[in-house]
Amino acid sequence: MGKQNPNEKCPHSVLYPTGSNFKGNSNSLGMQDFGLYTYPDGTRYLGQFLNNRFHGTGTIELPSPHCVSFSVLHRHGELIEIQSMTFNDNLPVEFDWKGETMTFDNWNYCTAKDRRFCAEKSRPMEAVGPHKFKSREGPNPPPLGRNIFDLGFGKFNRRGCVTGMPTHISKTRQFHVDCPEMREWIQNNCRHGELKNIHLSQETRAQFARQIIENNLENEKSFLEELPSESNLARKSPSCLSAKEMRLGLGETSDSYSSIFL
């Protein structure tokens, strides 16, 4: 039987005293080319090796409960770059990585801007309740009642309560939404039934309020201009007139009454 060439690479599997193990190509200098290195806690590195060190591109997978993977680049055992970060359900993570610091300030997942989960973005949302009707285009949910909003996991009503939650999400079948910003987001973004008096955005309500005030001021001005000059009301500014004074002034002469209401 001939001697083995020390530079010859061959499939190898080894269990180290630390509890780690390696499966892949190796030679007398250690791990080479491509393989799988598993740490005692279950973290795995699948990628390229050179002379018993991580070298080149690879993937680091963290076990449960983390369930996240990193695409990385090593050079002679030193981590050079984290190229991407992804959860096991294919949710990508936006991050900034400088040196040994990783920040997630620019990641907008499940924020006030968009509260949907990854599964809700990647496929049509399921209908609420036990009755779900499928079509070629996806779920065809049953109709909702007046002022009812579909959250995907329950129904939001005009009293600000979420009802009909399944037991696998919460033992409490309903709860109240106290946050005004969250209630407004639900009303502006979620599927809903017939709406009555509640589906006006703050901007629209403010516009209506300003128009009502302008109309009232204009009507008051026209009302005072039509009063007879001998009336005591004509000598008072609009800001000094009360509703009681206006009614008394109208009752002083029949001419003032007839000029306005006839």
PDB file of C-alpha atoms in Angstrom:
ATOM      1  CA  MET A   1       0.000   0.000   0.000  1.00  0.00           C
ATOM      2  CA  GLY A   2       1.540   3.341  -1.091  1.00  0.00           C
ATOM      3  CA  LYS A   3       1.977   6.408   1.049  1.00  0.00           C
ATOM      4  CA  GLN A   4      -0.692   9.145   0.851  1.00  0.00           C
ATOM      5  CA  ASN A   5       0.410  12.426  -0.753  1.00  0.00           C
ATOM      6  CA  PRO A   6       0.257  15.114   1.991  1.00  0.00           C
ATOM      7  CA  ASN A   7      -1.088  17.640  -0.571  1.00  0.00           C
ATOM      8  CA  GLU A   8      -3.815  15.311  -1.808  1.00  0.00           C
ATOM      9  CA  LYS A   9      -7.327  16.428  -0.818  1.00  0.00           C
ATOM     10  CA  CYS A  10      -9.934  13.886   0.144  1.00  0.00           C
ATOM     11  CA  PRO A  11     -13.423  13.890   1.689  1.00  0.00           C
ATOM     12  CA  HIS A  12     -13.035  14.014   5.428  1.00  0.00           C
ATOM     13  CA  SER A  13     -15.188  14.003   8.546  1.00  0.00           C
ATOM     14  CA  VAL A  14     -13.760  14.818  11.936  1.00  0.00           C
ATOM     15  CA  LEU A  15     -15.064  15.541  15.442  1.00  0.00           C
ATOM     16  CA  TYR A  16     -12.906  18.007  17.378  1.00  0.00           C
ATOM     17  CA  PRO A  17     -12.359  17.957  21.186  1.00  0.00           C
ATOM     18  CA  THR A  18     -14.289  21.250  21.418  1.00  0.00           C
ATOM     19  CA  GLY A  19     -17.438  19.537  20.166  1.00  0.00           C
ATOM     20  CA  SER A  20     -17.252  21.086  16.693  1.00  0.00           C
ATOM     21  CA  ASN A  21     -17.213  18.884  13.610  1.00  0.00           C
ATOM     22  CA  PHE A  22     -16.210  19.263   9.974  1.00  0.00           C
ATOM     23  CA  LYS A  23     -17.312  17.524   6.799  1.00  0.00           C
ATOM     24  CA  GLY A  24     -15.540  18.273   3.558  1.00  0.00           C
ATOM     25  CA  ASN A  25     -12.198  18.250   1.772  1.00  0.00           C
ATOM     26  CA  SER A  26      -8.980  18.281   3.773  1.00  0.00           C
ATOM     27  CA  ASN A  27      -5.309  17.411   3.615  1.00  0.00           C
ATOM     28  CA  SER A  28      -2.355  17.520   5.979  1.00  0.00           C
ATOM     29  CA  LEU A  29      -2.804  21.297   6.348  1.00  0.00           C
ATOM     30  CA  GLY A  30      -6.397  20.941   7.468  1.00  0.00           C
ATOM     31  CA  MET A  31      -9.724  21.976   5.937  1.00  0.00           C
ATOM     32  CA  GLN A  32      -9.534  22.917   2.246  1.00  0.00           C
ATOM     33  CA  ASP A  33     -11.692  24.108  -0.646  1.00  0.00           C
ATOM     34  CA  PHE A  34     -15.307  23.547   0.428  1.00  0.00           C
ATOM     35  CA  GLY A  35     -17.012  22.056   3.459  1.00  0.00           C
ATOM     36  CA  LEU A  36     -19.405  22.315   6.381  1.00  0.00           C
ATOM     37  CA  TYR A  37     -18.166  23.347   9.833  1.00  0.00           C
ATOM     38  CA  THR A  38     -20.630  22.971  12.725  1.00  0.00           C
ATOM     39  CA  TYR A  39     -20.140  24.583  16.160  1.00  0.00           C
ATOM     40  CA  PRO A  40     -21.277  22.903  19.407  1.00  0.00           C
ATOM     41  CA  ASP A  41     -24.332  25.214  19.682  1.00  0.00           C
ATOM     42  CA  GLY A  42     -25.532  24.222  16.192  1.00  0.00           C
ATOM     43  CA  THR A  43     -24.236  27.276  14.305  1.00  0.00           C
ATOM     44  CA  ARG A  44     -23.045  26.203  10.853  1.00  0.00           C
ATOM     45  CA  TYR A  45     -20.613  27.618   8.322  1.00  0.00           C
ATOM     46  CA  LEU A  46     -21.021  26.284   4.790  1.00  0.00           C
ATOM     47  CA  GLY A  47     -18.463  27.617   2.369  1.00  0.00           C
ATOM     48  CA  GLN A  48     -14.853  27.874   1.284  1.00  0.00           C
ATOM     49  CA  PHE A  49     -11.720  26.986   3.302  1.00  0.00           C
ATOM     50  CA  LEU A  50      -7.993  27.400   2.902  1.00  0.00           C
ATOM     51  CA  ASN A  51      -5.365  25.810   5.163  1.00  0.00           C
ATOM     52  CA  ASN A  52      -7.784  25.072   8.003  1.00  0.00           C
ATOM     53  CA  ARG A  53      -9.372  28.550   7.981  1.00  0.00           C
ATOM     54  CA  PHE A  54     -12.491  30.170   6.567  1.00  0.00           C
ATOM     55  CA  HIS A  55     -11.401  31.746   3.295  1.00  0.00           C
ATOM     56  CA  GLY A  56     -13.684  33.031   0.550  1.00  0.00           C
ATOM     57  CA  THR A  57     -17.470  33.187   0.385  1.00  0.00           C
ATOM     58  CA  GLY A  58     -19.789  31.239   2.632  1.00  0.00           C
ATOM     59  CA  THR A  59     -22.989  31.198   4.657  1.00  0.00           C
ATOM     60  CA  ILE A  60     -23.327  31.267   8.455  1.00  0.00           C
ATOM     61  CA  GLU A  61     -26.598  29.843   9.772  1.00  0.00           C
ATOM     62  CA  LEU A  62     -27.697  30.441  13.360  1.00  0.00           C
ATOM     63  CA  PRO A  63     -29.905  27.750  14.944  1.00  0.00           C
ATOM     64  CA  SER A  64     -33.299  28.162  16.610  1.00  0.00           C
ATOM     65  CA  PRO A  65     -34.553  30.423  18.076  1.00  0.00           C
ATOM     66  CA  HIS A  66     -32.489  32.869  15.987  1.00  0.00           C
ATOM     67  CA  CYS A  67     -33.140  31.205  12.601  1.00  0.00           C
ATOM     68  CA  VAL A  68     -31.114  33.730  10.617  1.00  0.00           C
ATOM     69  CA  SER A  69     -28.450  33.345   7.911  1.00  0.00           C
ATOM     70  CA  PHE A  70     -25.554  35.586   6.880  1.00  0.00           C
ATOM     71  CA  SER A  71     -23.771  35.639   3.527  1.00  0.00           C
ATOM     72  CA  VAL A  72     -20.161  36.414   4.435  1.00  0.00           C
ATOM     73  CA  LEU A  73     -16.700  36.857   3.008  1.00  0.00           C
ATOM     74  CA  HIS A  74     -13.544  35.719   4.882  1.00  0.00           C
ATOM     75  CA  ARG A  75      -9.859  36.150   4.146  1.00  0.00           C
ATOM     76  CA  HIS A  76      -7.526  33.746   5.923  1.00  0.00           C
ATOM     77  CA  GLY A  77      -9.922  33.384   8.845  1.00  0.00           C
ATOM     78  CA  GLU A  78     -10.767  37.102   9.181  1.00  0.00           C
ATOM     79  CA  LEU A  79     -14.312  38.305   8.532  1.00  0.00           C
ATOM     80  CA  ILE A  80     -14.086  40.930   5.764  1.00  0.00           C
ATOM     81  CA  GLU A  81     -17.708  41.557   4.824  1.00  0.00           C
ATOM     82  CA  ILE A  82     -21.284  40.633   5.740  1.00  0.00           C
ATOM     83  CA  GLN A  83     -23.017  40.747   2.377  1.00  0.00           C
ATOM     84  CA  SER A  84     -26.589  39.974   3.419  1.00  0.00           C
ATOM     85  CA  MET A  85     -28.744  38.869   6.352  1.00  0.00           C
ATOM     86  CA  THR A  86     -31.901  36.796   5.918  1.00  0.00           C
ATOM     87  CA  PHE A  87     -34.334  35.006   8.227  1.00  0.00           C
ATOM     88  CA  ASN A  88     -35.366  31.437   7.473  1.00  0.00           C
ATOM     89  CA  ASP A  89     -38.732  32.579   6.087  1.00  0.00           C
ATOM     90  CA  ASN A  90     -36.838  34.577   3.398  1.00  0.00           C
ATOM     91  CA  LEU A  91     -37.305  37.914   5.159  1.00  0.00           C
ATOM     92  CA  PRO A  92     -34.328  40.119   4.191  1.00  0.00           C
ATOM     93  CA  VAL A  93     -32.838  42.448   6.810  1.00  0.00           C
ATOM     94  CA  GLU A  94     -31.562  45.920   5.968  1.00  0.00           C
ATOM     95  CA  PHE A  95     -28.501  46.831   8.037  1.00  0.00           C
ATOM     96  CA  ASP A  96     -25.338  48.910   8.155  1.00  0.00           C
ATOM     97  CA  TRP A  97     -22.129  47.133   9.144  1.00  0.00           C
ATOM     98  CA  LYS A  98     -18.949  48.975  10.035  1.00  0.00           C
ATOM     99  CA  GLY A  99     -16.123  47.168  11.766  1.00  0.00           C
ATOM    100  CA  GLU A 100     -17.657  45.268  14.669  1.00  0.00           C
ATOM    101  CA  THR A 101     -20.860  47.337  14.788  1.00  0.00           C
ATOM    102  CA  MET A 102     -24.130  46.413  13.082  1.00  0.00           C
ATOM    103  CA  THR A 103     -27.095  48.826  13.116  1.00  0.00           C
ATOM    104  CA  PHE A 104     -30.676  48.433  11.854  1.00  0.00           C
ATOM    105  CA  ASP A 105     -31.885  52.052  11.874  1.00  0.00           C
ATOM    106  CA  ASN A 106     -32.906  51.960   8.191  1.00  0.00           C
ATOM    107  CA  TRP A 107     -34.896  48.710   8.477  1.00  0.00           C
ATOM    108  CA  ASN A 108     -38.620  49.536   8.226  1.00  0.00           C
ATOM    109  CA  TYR A 109     -40.046  46.084   8.928  1.00  0.00           C
ATOM    110  CA  CYS A 110     -43.224  46.115  11.079  1.00  0.00           C
ATOM    111  CA  THR A 111     -43.102  49.862  11.699  1.00  0.00           C
ATOM    112  CA  ALA A 112     -45.909  52.403  11.681  1.00  0.00           C
ATOM    113  CA  LYS A 113     -45.319  52.841   7.937  1.00  0.00           C
ATOM    114  CA  ASP A 114     -46.124  49.193   7.176  1.00  0.00           C
ATOM    115  CA  ARG A 115     -47.128  46.756   9.925  1.00  0.00           C
ATOM    116  CA  ARG A 116     -47.450  43.672   7.695  1.00  0.00           C
ATOM    117  CA  PHE A 117     -45.444  40.533   8.468  1.00  0.00           C
ATOM    118  CA  CYS A 118     -43.194  38.903   5.883  1.00  0.00           C
ATOM    119  CA  ALA A 119     -45.781  36.225   5.010  1.00  0.00           C
ATOM    120  CA  GLU A 120     -48.424  38.911   4.472  1.00  0.00           C
ATOM    121  CA  LYS A 121     -46.180  40.694   1.962  1.00  0.00           C
ATOM    122  CA  SER A 122     -45.130  37.616   0.008  1.00  0.00           C
ATOM    123  CA  ARG A 123     -48.625  36.179  -0.572  1.00  0.00           C
ATOM    124  CA  PRO A 124     -52.276  37.320  -0.387  1.00  0.00           C
ATOM    125  CA  MET A 125     -53.616  37.685   3.130  1.00  0.00           C
ATOM    126  CA  GLU A 126     -56.004  35.018   4.360  1.00  0.00           C
ATOM    127  CA  ALA A 127     -59.591  35.944   5.057  1.00  0.00           C
ATOM    128  CA  VAL A 128     -60.772  36.412   8.635  1.00  0.00           C
ATOM    129  CA  GLY A 129     -62.928  33.763  10.286  1.00  0.00           C
ATOM    130  CA  PRO A 130     -63.625  30.077   9.691  1.00  0.00           C
ATOM    131  CA  HIS A 131     -65.152  30.553   6.211  1.00  0.00           C
ATOM    132  CA  LYS A 132     -62.449  31.055   3.564  1.00  0.00           C
ATOM    133  CA  PHE A 133     -63.362  30.906  -0.098  1.00  0.00           C
ATOM    134  CA  LYS A 134     -60.511  30.316  -2.553  1.00  0.00           C
ATOM    135  CA  SER A 135     -60.253  31.518  -6.133  1.00  0.00           C
ATOM    136  CA  ARG A 136     -57.593  31.427  -8.839  1.00  0.00           C
ATOM    137  CA  GLU A 137     -56.490  34.915  -7.791  1.00  0.00           C
ATOM    138  CA  GLY A 138     -56.179  33.972  -4.115  1.00  0.00           C
ATOM    139  CA  PRO A 139     -58.483  34.246  -1.098  1.00  0.00           C
ATOM    140  CA  ASN A 140     -61.970  35.613  -1.722  1.00  0.00           C
ATOM    141  CA  PRO A 141     -62.973  36.670   1.789  1.00  0.00           C
ATOM    142  CA  PRO A 142     -66.583  36.979   2.910  1.00  0.00           C
ATOM    143  CA  PRO A 143     -68.079  40.497   3.095  1.00  0.00           C
ATOM    144  CA  LEU A 144     -67.570  42.591   6.210  1.00  0.00           C
ATOM    145  CA  GLY A 145     -70.210  44.466   8.176  1.00  0.00           C
ATOM    146  CA  ARG A 146     -70.572  48.237   8.383  1.00  0.00           C
ATOM    147  CA  ASN A 147     -67.493  49.999   9.789  1.00  0.00           C
ATOM    148  CA  ILE A 148     -65.631  46.671  10.198  1.00  0.00           C
ATOM    149  CA  PHE A 149     -61.964  46.408   9.133  1.00  0.00           C
ATOM    150  CA  ASP A 150     -60.117  43.192   8.260  1.00  0.00           C
ATOM    151  CA  LEU A 151     -56.741  42.882  10.033  1.00  0.00           C
ATOM    152  CA  GLY A 152     -55.953  39.400   8.770  1.00  0.00           C
ATOM    153  CA  PHE A 153     -56.002  37.970  12.300  1.00  0.00           C
ATOM    154  CA  GLY A 154     -59.176  39.614  13.595  1.00  0.00           C
ATOM    155  CA  LYS A 155     -61.794  42.292  12.962  1.00  0.00           C
ATOM    156  CA  PHE A 156     -61.498  45.918  14.049  1.00  0.00           C
ATOM    157  CA  ASN A 157     -64.813  47.639  14.863  1.00  0.00           C
ATOM    158  CA  ARG A 158     -65.902  51.262  15.312  1.00  0.00           C
ATOM    159  CA  ARG A 159     -65.466  51.031  19.104  1.00  0.00           C
ATOM    160  CA  GLY A 160     -61.734  50.467  18.635  1.00  0.00           C
ATOM    161  CA  CYS A 161     -61.782  46.767  19.561  1.00  0.00           C
ATOM    162  CA  VAL A 162     -60.182  43.851  17.710  1.00  0.00           C
ATOM    163  CA  THR A 163     -62.405  40.763  17.898  1.00  0.00           C
ATOM    164  CA  GLY A 164     -62.463  37.228  16.509  1.00  0.00           C
ATOM    165  CA  MET A 165     -58.790  36.468  17.110  1.00  0.00           C
ATOM    166  CA  PRO A 166     -57.874  32.759  16.741  1.00  0.00           C
ATOM    167  CA  THR A 167     -56.780  30.934  19.872  1.00  0.00           C
ATOM    168  CA  HIS A 168     -53.333  30.055  18.495  1.00  0.00           C
ATOM    169  CA  ILE A 169     -52.487  33.795  18.425  1.00  0.00           C
ATOM    170  CA  SER A 170     -53.908  34.834  21.777  1.00  0.00           C
ATOM    171  CA  LYS A 171     -55.972  33.319  24.559  1.00  0.00           C
ATOM    172  CA  THR A 172     -57.764  36.669  24.717  1.00  0.00           C
ATOM    173  CA  ARG A 173     -60.196  36.678  21.799  1.00  0.00           C
ATOM    174  CA  GLN A 174     -60.438  40.479  21.756  1.00  0.00           C
ATOM    175  CA  PHE A 175     -58.604  43.603  22.899  1.00  0.00           C
ATOM    176  CA  HIS A 176     -58.908  47.393  22.610  1.00  0.00           C
ATOM    177  CA  VAL A 177     -56.570  49.457  20.418  1.00  0.00           C
ATOM    178  CA  ASP A 178     -55.644  52.515  22.493  1.00  0.00           C
ATOM    179  CA  CYS A 179     -53.141  54.091  20.081  1.00  0.00           C
ATOM    180  CA  PRO A 180     -54.824  56.795  17.892  1.00  0.00           C
ATOM    181  CA  GLU A 181     -52.110  56.503  15.240  1.00  0.00           C
ATOM    182  CA  MET A 182     -52.682  52.733  14.970  1.00  0.00           C
ATOM    183  CA  ARG A 183     -56.452  53.147  14.672  1.00  0.00           C
ATOM    184  CA  GLU A 184     -55.973  55.751  11.942  1.00  0.00           C
ATOM    185  CA  TRP A 185     -53.559  53.447  10.062  1.00  0.00           C
ATOM    186  CA  ILE A 186     -56.074  50.588  10.198  1.00  0.00           C
ATOM    187  CA  GLN A 187     -58.865  52.797   8.847  1.00  0.00           C
ATOM    188  CA  ASN A 188     -56.700  54.120   6.012  1.00  0.00           C
ATOM    189  CA  ASN A 189     -55.065  50.835   4.905  1.00  0.00           C
ATOM    190  CA  CYS A 190     -57.129  47.732   5.768  1.00  0.00           C
ATOM    191  CA  ARG A 191     -59.919  46.062   3.831  1.00  0.00           C
ATOM    192  CA  HIS A 192     -63.314  47.123   5.176  1.00  0.00           C
ATOM    193  CA  GLY A 193     -67.047  46.837   4.819  1.00  0.00           C
ATOM    194  CA  GLU A 194     -69.477  49.709   4.240  1.00  0.00           C
ATOM    195  CA  LEU A 195     -68.225  52.882   5.897  1.00  0.00           C
ATOM    196  CA  LYS A 196     -70.280  55.527   7.634  1.00  0.00           C
ATOM    197  CA  ASN A 197     -68.959  58.682   9.325  1.00  0.00           C
ATOM    198  CA  ILE A 198     -65.615  57.249  10.450  1.00  0.00           C
ATOM    199  CA  HIS A 199     -63.414  56.892   7.378  1.00  0.00           C
ATOM    200  CA  LEU A 200     -62.269  60.502   7.061  1.00  0.00           C
ATOM    201  CA  SER A 201     -58.576  61.232   7.404  1.00  0.00           C
ATOM    202  CA  GLN A 202     -57.397  63.976   9.747  1.00  0.00           C
ATOM    203  CA  GLU A 203     -56.503  66.182   6.781  1.00  0.00           C
ATOM    204  CA  THR A 204     -59.972  65.802   5.267  1.00  0.00           C
ATOM    205  CA  ARG A 205     -61.663  66.515   8.603  1.00  0.00           C
ATOM    206  CA  ALA A 206     -59.555  69.645   9.062  1.00  0.00           C
ATOM    207  CA  GLN A 207     -60.469  70.809   5.545  1.00  0.00           C
ATOM    208  CA  PHE A 208     -64.177  70.331   6.262  1.00  0.00           C
ATOM    209  CA  ALA A 209     -63.842  72.136   9.596  1.00  0.00           C
ATOM    210  CA  ARG A 210     -62.160  75.145   7.963  1.00  0.00           C
ATOM    211  CA  GLN A 211     -64.851  75.300   5.282  1.00  0.00           C
ATOM    212  CA  ILE A 212     -67.633  75.163   7.890  1.00  0.00           C
ATOM    213  CA  ILE A 213     -66.037  77.998   9.867  1.00  0.00           C
ATOM    214  CA  GLU A 214     -65.646  80.131   6.713  1.00  0.00           C
ATOM    215  CA  ASN A 215     -69.267  79.477   5.744  1.00  0.00           C
ATOM    216  CA  ASN A 216     -70.483  80.424   9.218  1.00  0.00           C
ATOM    217  CA  LEU A 217     -68.501  83.685   9.215  1.00  0.00           C
ATOM    218  CA  GLU A 218     -69.782  84.584   5.756  1.00  0.00           C
ATOM    219  CA  ASN A 219     -73.373  83.834   6.747  1.00  0.00           C
ATOM    220  CA  GLU A 220     -73.032  85.911   9.898  1.00  0.00           C
ATOM    221  CA  LYS A 221     -71.669  88.838   7.904  1.00  0.00           C
ATOM    222  CA  SER A 222     -74.555  88.670   5.408  1.00  0.00           C
ATOM    223  CA  PHE A 223     -77.045  88.348   8.260  1.00  0.00           C
ATOM    224  CA  LEU A 224     -75.812  91.509   9.987  1.00  0.00           C
ATOM    225  CA  GLU A 225     -75.717  93.509   6.772  1.00  0.00           C
ATOM    226  CA  GLU A 226     -79.435  92.869   6.264  1.00  0.00           C
ATOM    227  CA  LEU A 227     -80.429  94.225   9.665  1.00  0.00           C
ATOM    228  CA  PRO A 228     -82.135  97.687   9.560  1.00  0.00           C
ATOM    229  CA  SER A 229     -79.889 100.634  10.432  1.00  0.00           C
ATOM    230  CA  GLU A 230     -82.130 101.844  13.278  1.00  0.00           C
ATOM    231  CA  SER A 231     -81.717  98.545  15.078  1.00  0.00           C
ATOM    232  CA  ASN A 232     -79.439  98.481  18.064  1.00  0.00           C
ATOM    233  CA  LEU A 233     -77.713  95.484  16.512  1.00  0.00           C
ATOM    234  CA  ALA A 234     -76.269  97.615  13.703  1.00  0.00           C
ATOM    235  CA  ARG A 235     -74.190  99.589  16.168  1.00  0.00           C
ATOM    236  CA  LYS A 236     -72.517  96.510  17.574  1.00  0.00           C
ATOM    237  CA  SER A 237     -69.618  94.588  16.075  1.00  0.00           C
ATOM    238  CA  PRO A 238     -70.255  90.933  15.169  1.00  0.00           C
ATOM    239  CA  SER A 239     -67.923  89.805  17.911  1.00  0.00           C
ATOM    240  CA  CYS A 240     -70.082  91.529  20.565  1.00  0.00           C
ATOM    241  CA  LEU A 241     -73.357  89.921  19.507  1.00  0.00           C
ATOM    242  CA  SER A 242     -74.707  86.929  21.324  1.00  0.00           C
ATOM    243  CA  ALA A 243     -77.368  84.592  20.010  1.00  0.00           C
ATOM    244  CA  LYS A 244     -79.805  86.021  22.562  1.00  0.00           C
ATOM    245  CA  GLU A 245     -79.153  89.609  21.413  1.00  0.00           C
ATOM    246  CA  MET A 246     -79.713  88.654  17.786  1.00  0.00           C
ATOM    247  CA  ARG A 247     -83.063  87.075  18.585  1.00  0.00           C
ATOM    248  CA  LEU A 248     -84.159  90.112  20.633  1.00  0.00           C
ATOM    249  CA  GLY A 249     -83.068  92.463  17.868  1.00  0.00           C
ATOM    250  CA  LEU A 250     -85.118  90.589  15.310  1.00  0.00           C
ATOM    251  CA  GLY A 251     -88.170  90.932  17.513  1.00  0.00           C
ATOM    252  CA  GLU A 252     -87.958  94.758  17.758  1.00  0.00           C
ATOM    253  CA  THR A 253     -89.591  95.474  14.363  1.00  0.00           C
ATOM    254  CA  SER A 254     -91.706  93.510  11.962  1.00  0.00           C
ATOM    255  CA  ASP A 255     -89.666  94.972   9.075  1.00  0.00           C
ATOM    256  CA  SER A 256     -86.507  93.268  10.215  1.00  0.00           C
ATOM    257  CA  TYR A 257     -88.328  89.982  10.581  1.00  0.00           C
ATOM    258  CA  SER A 258     -89.930  90.153   7.137  1.00  0.00           C
ATOM    259  CA  SER A 259     -86.765  91.320   5.357  1.00  0.00           C
ATOM    260  CA  ILE A 260     -84.844  88.269   6.457  1.00  0.00           C
ATOM    261  CA  PHE A 261     -87.277  85.408   6.518  1.00  0.00           C
ATOM    262  CA  LEU A 262     -89.852  86.351   3.825  1.00  0.00           C
TER     263      LEU A 262
END
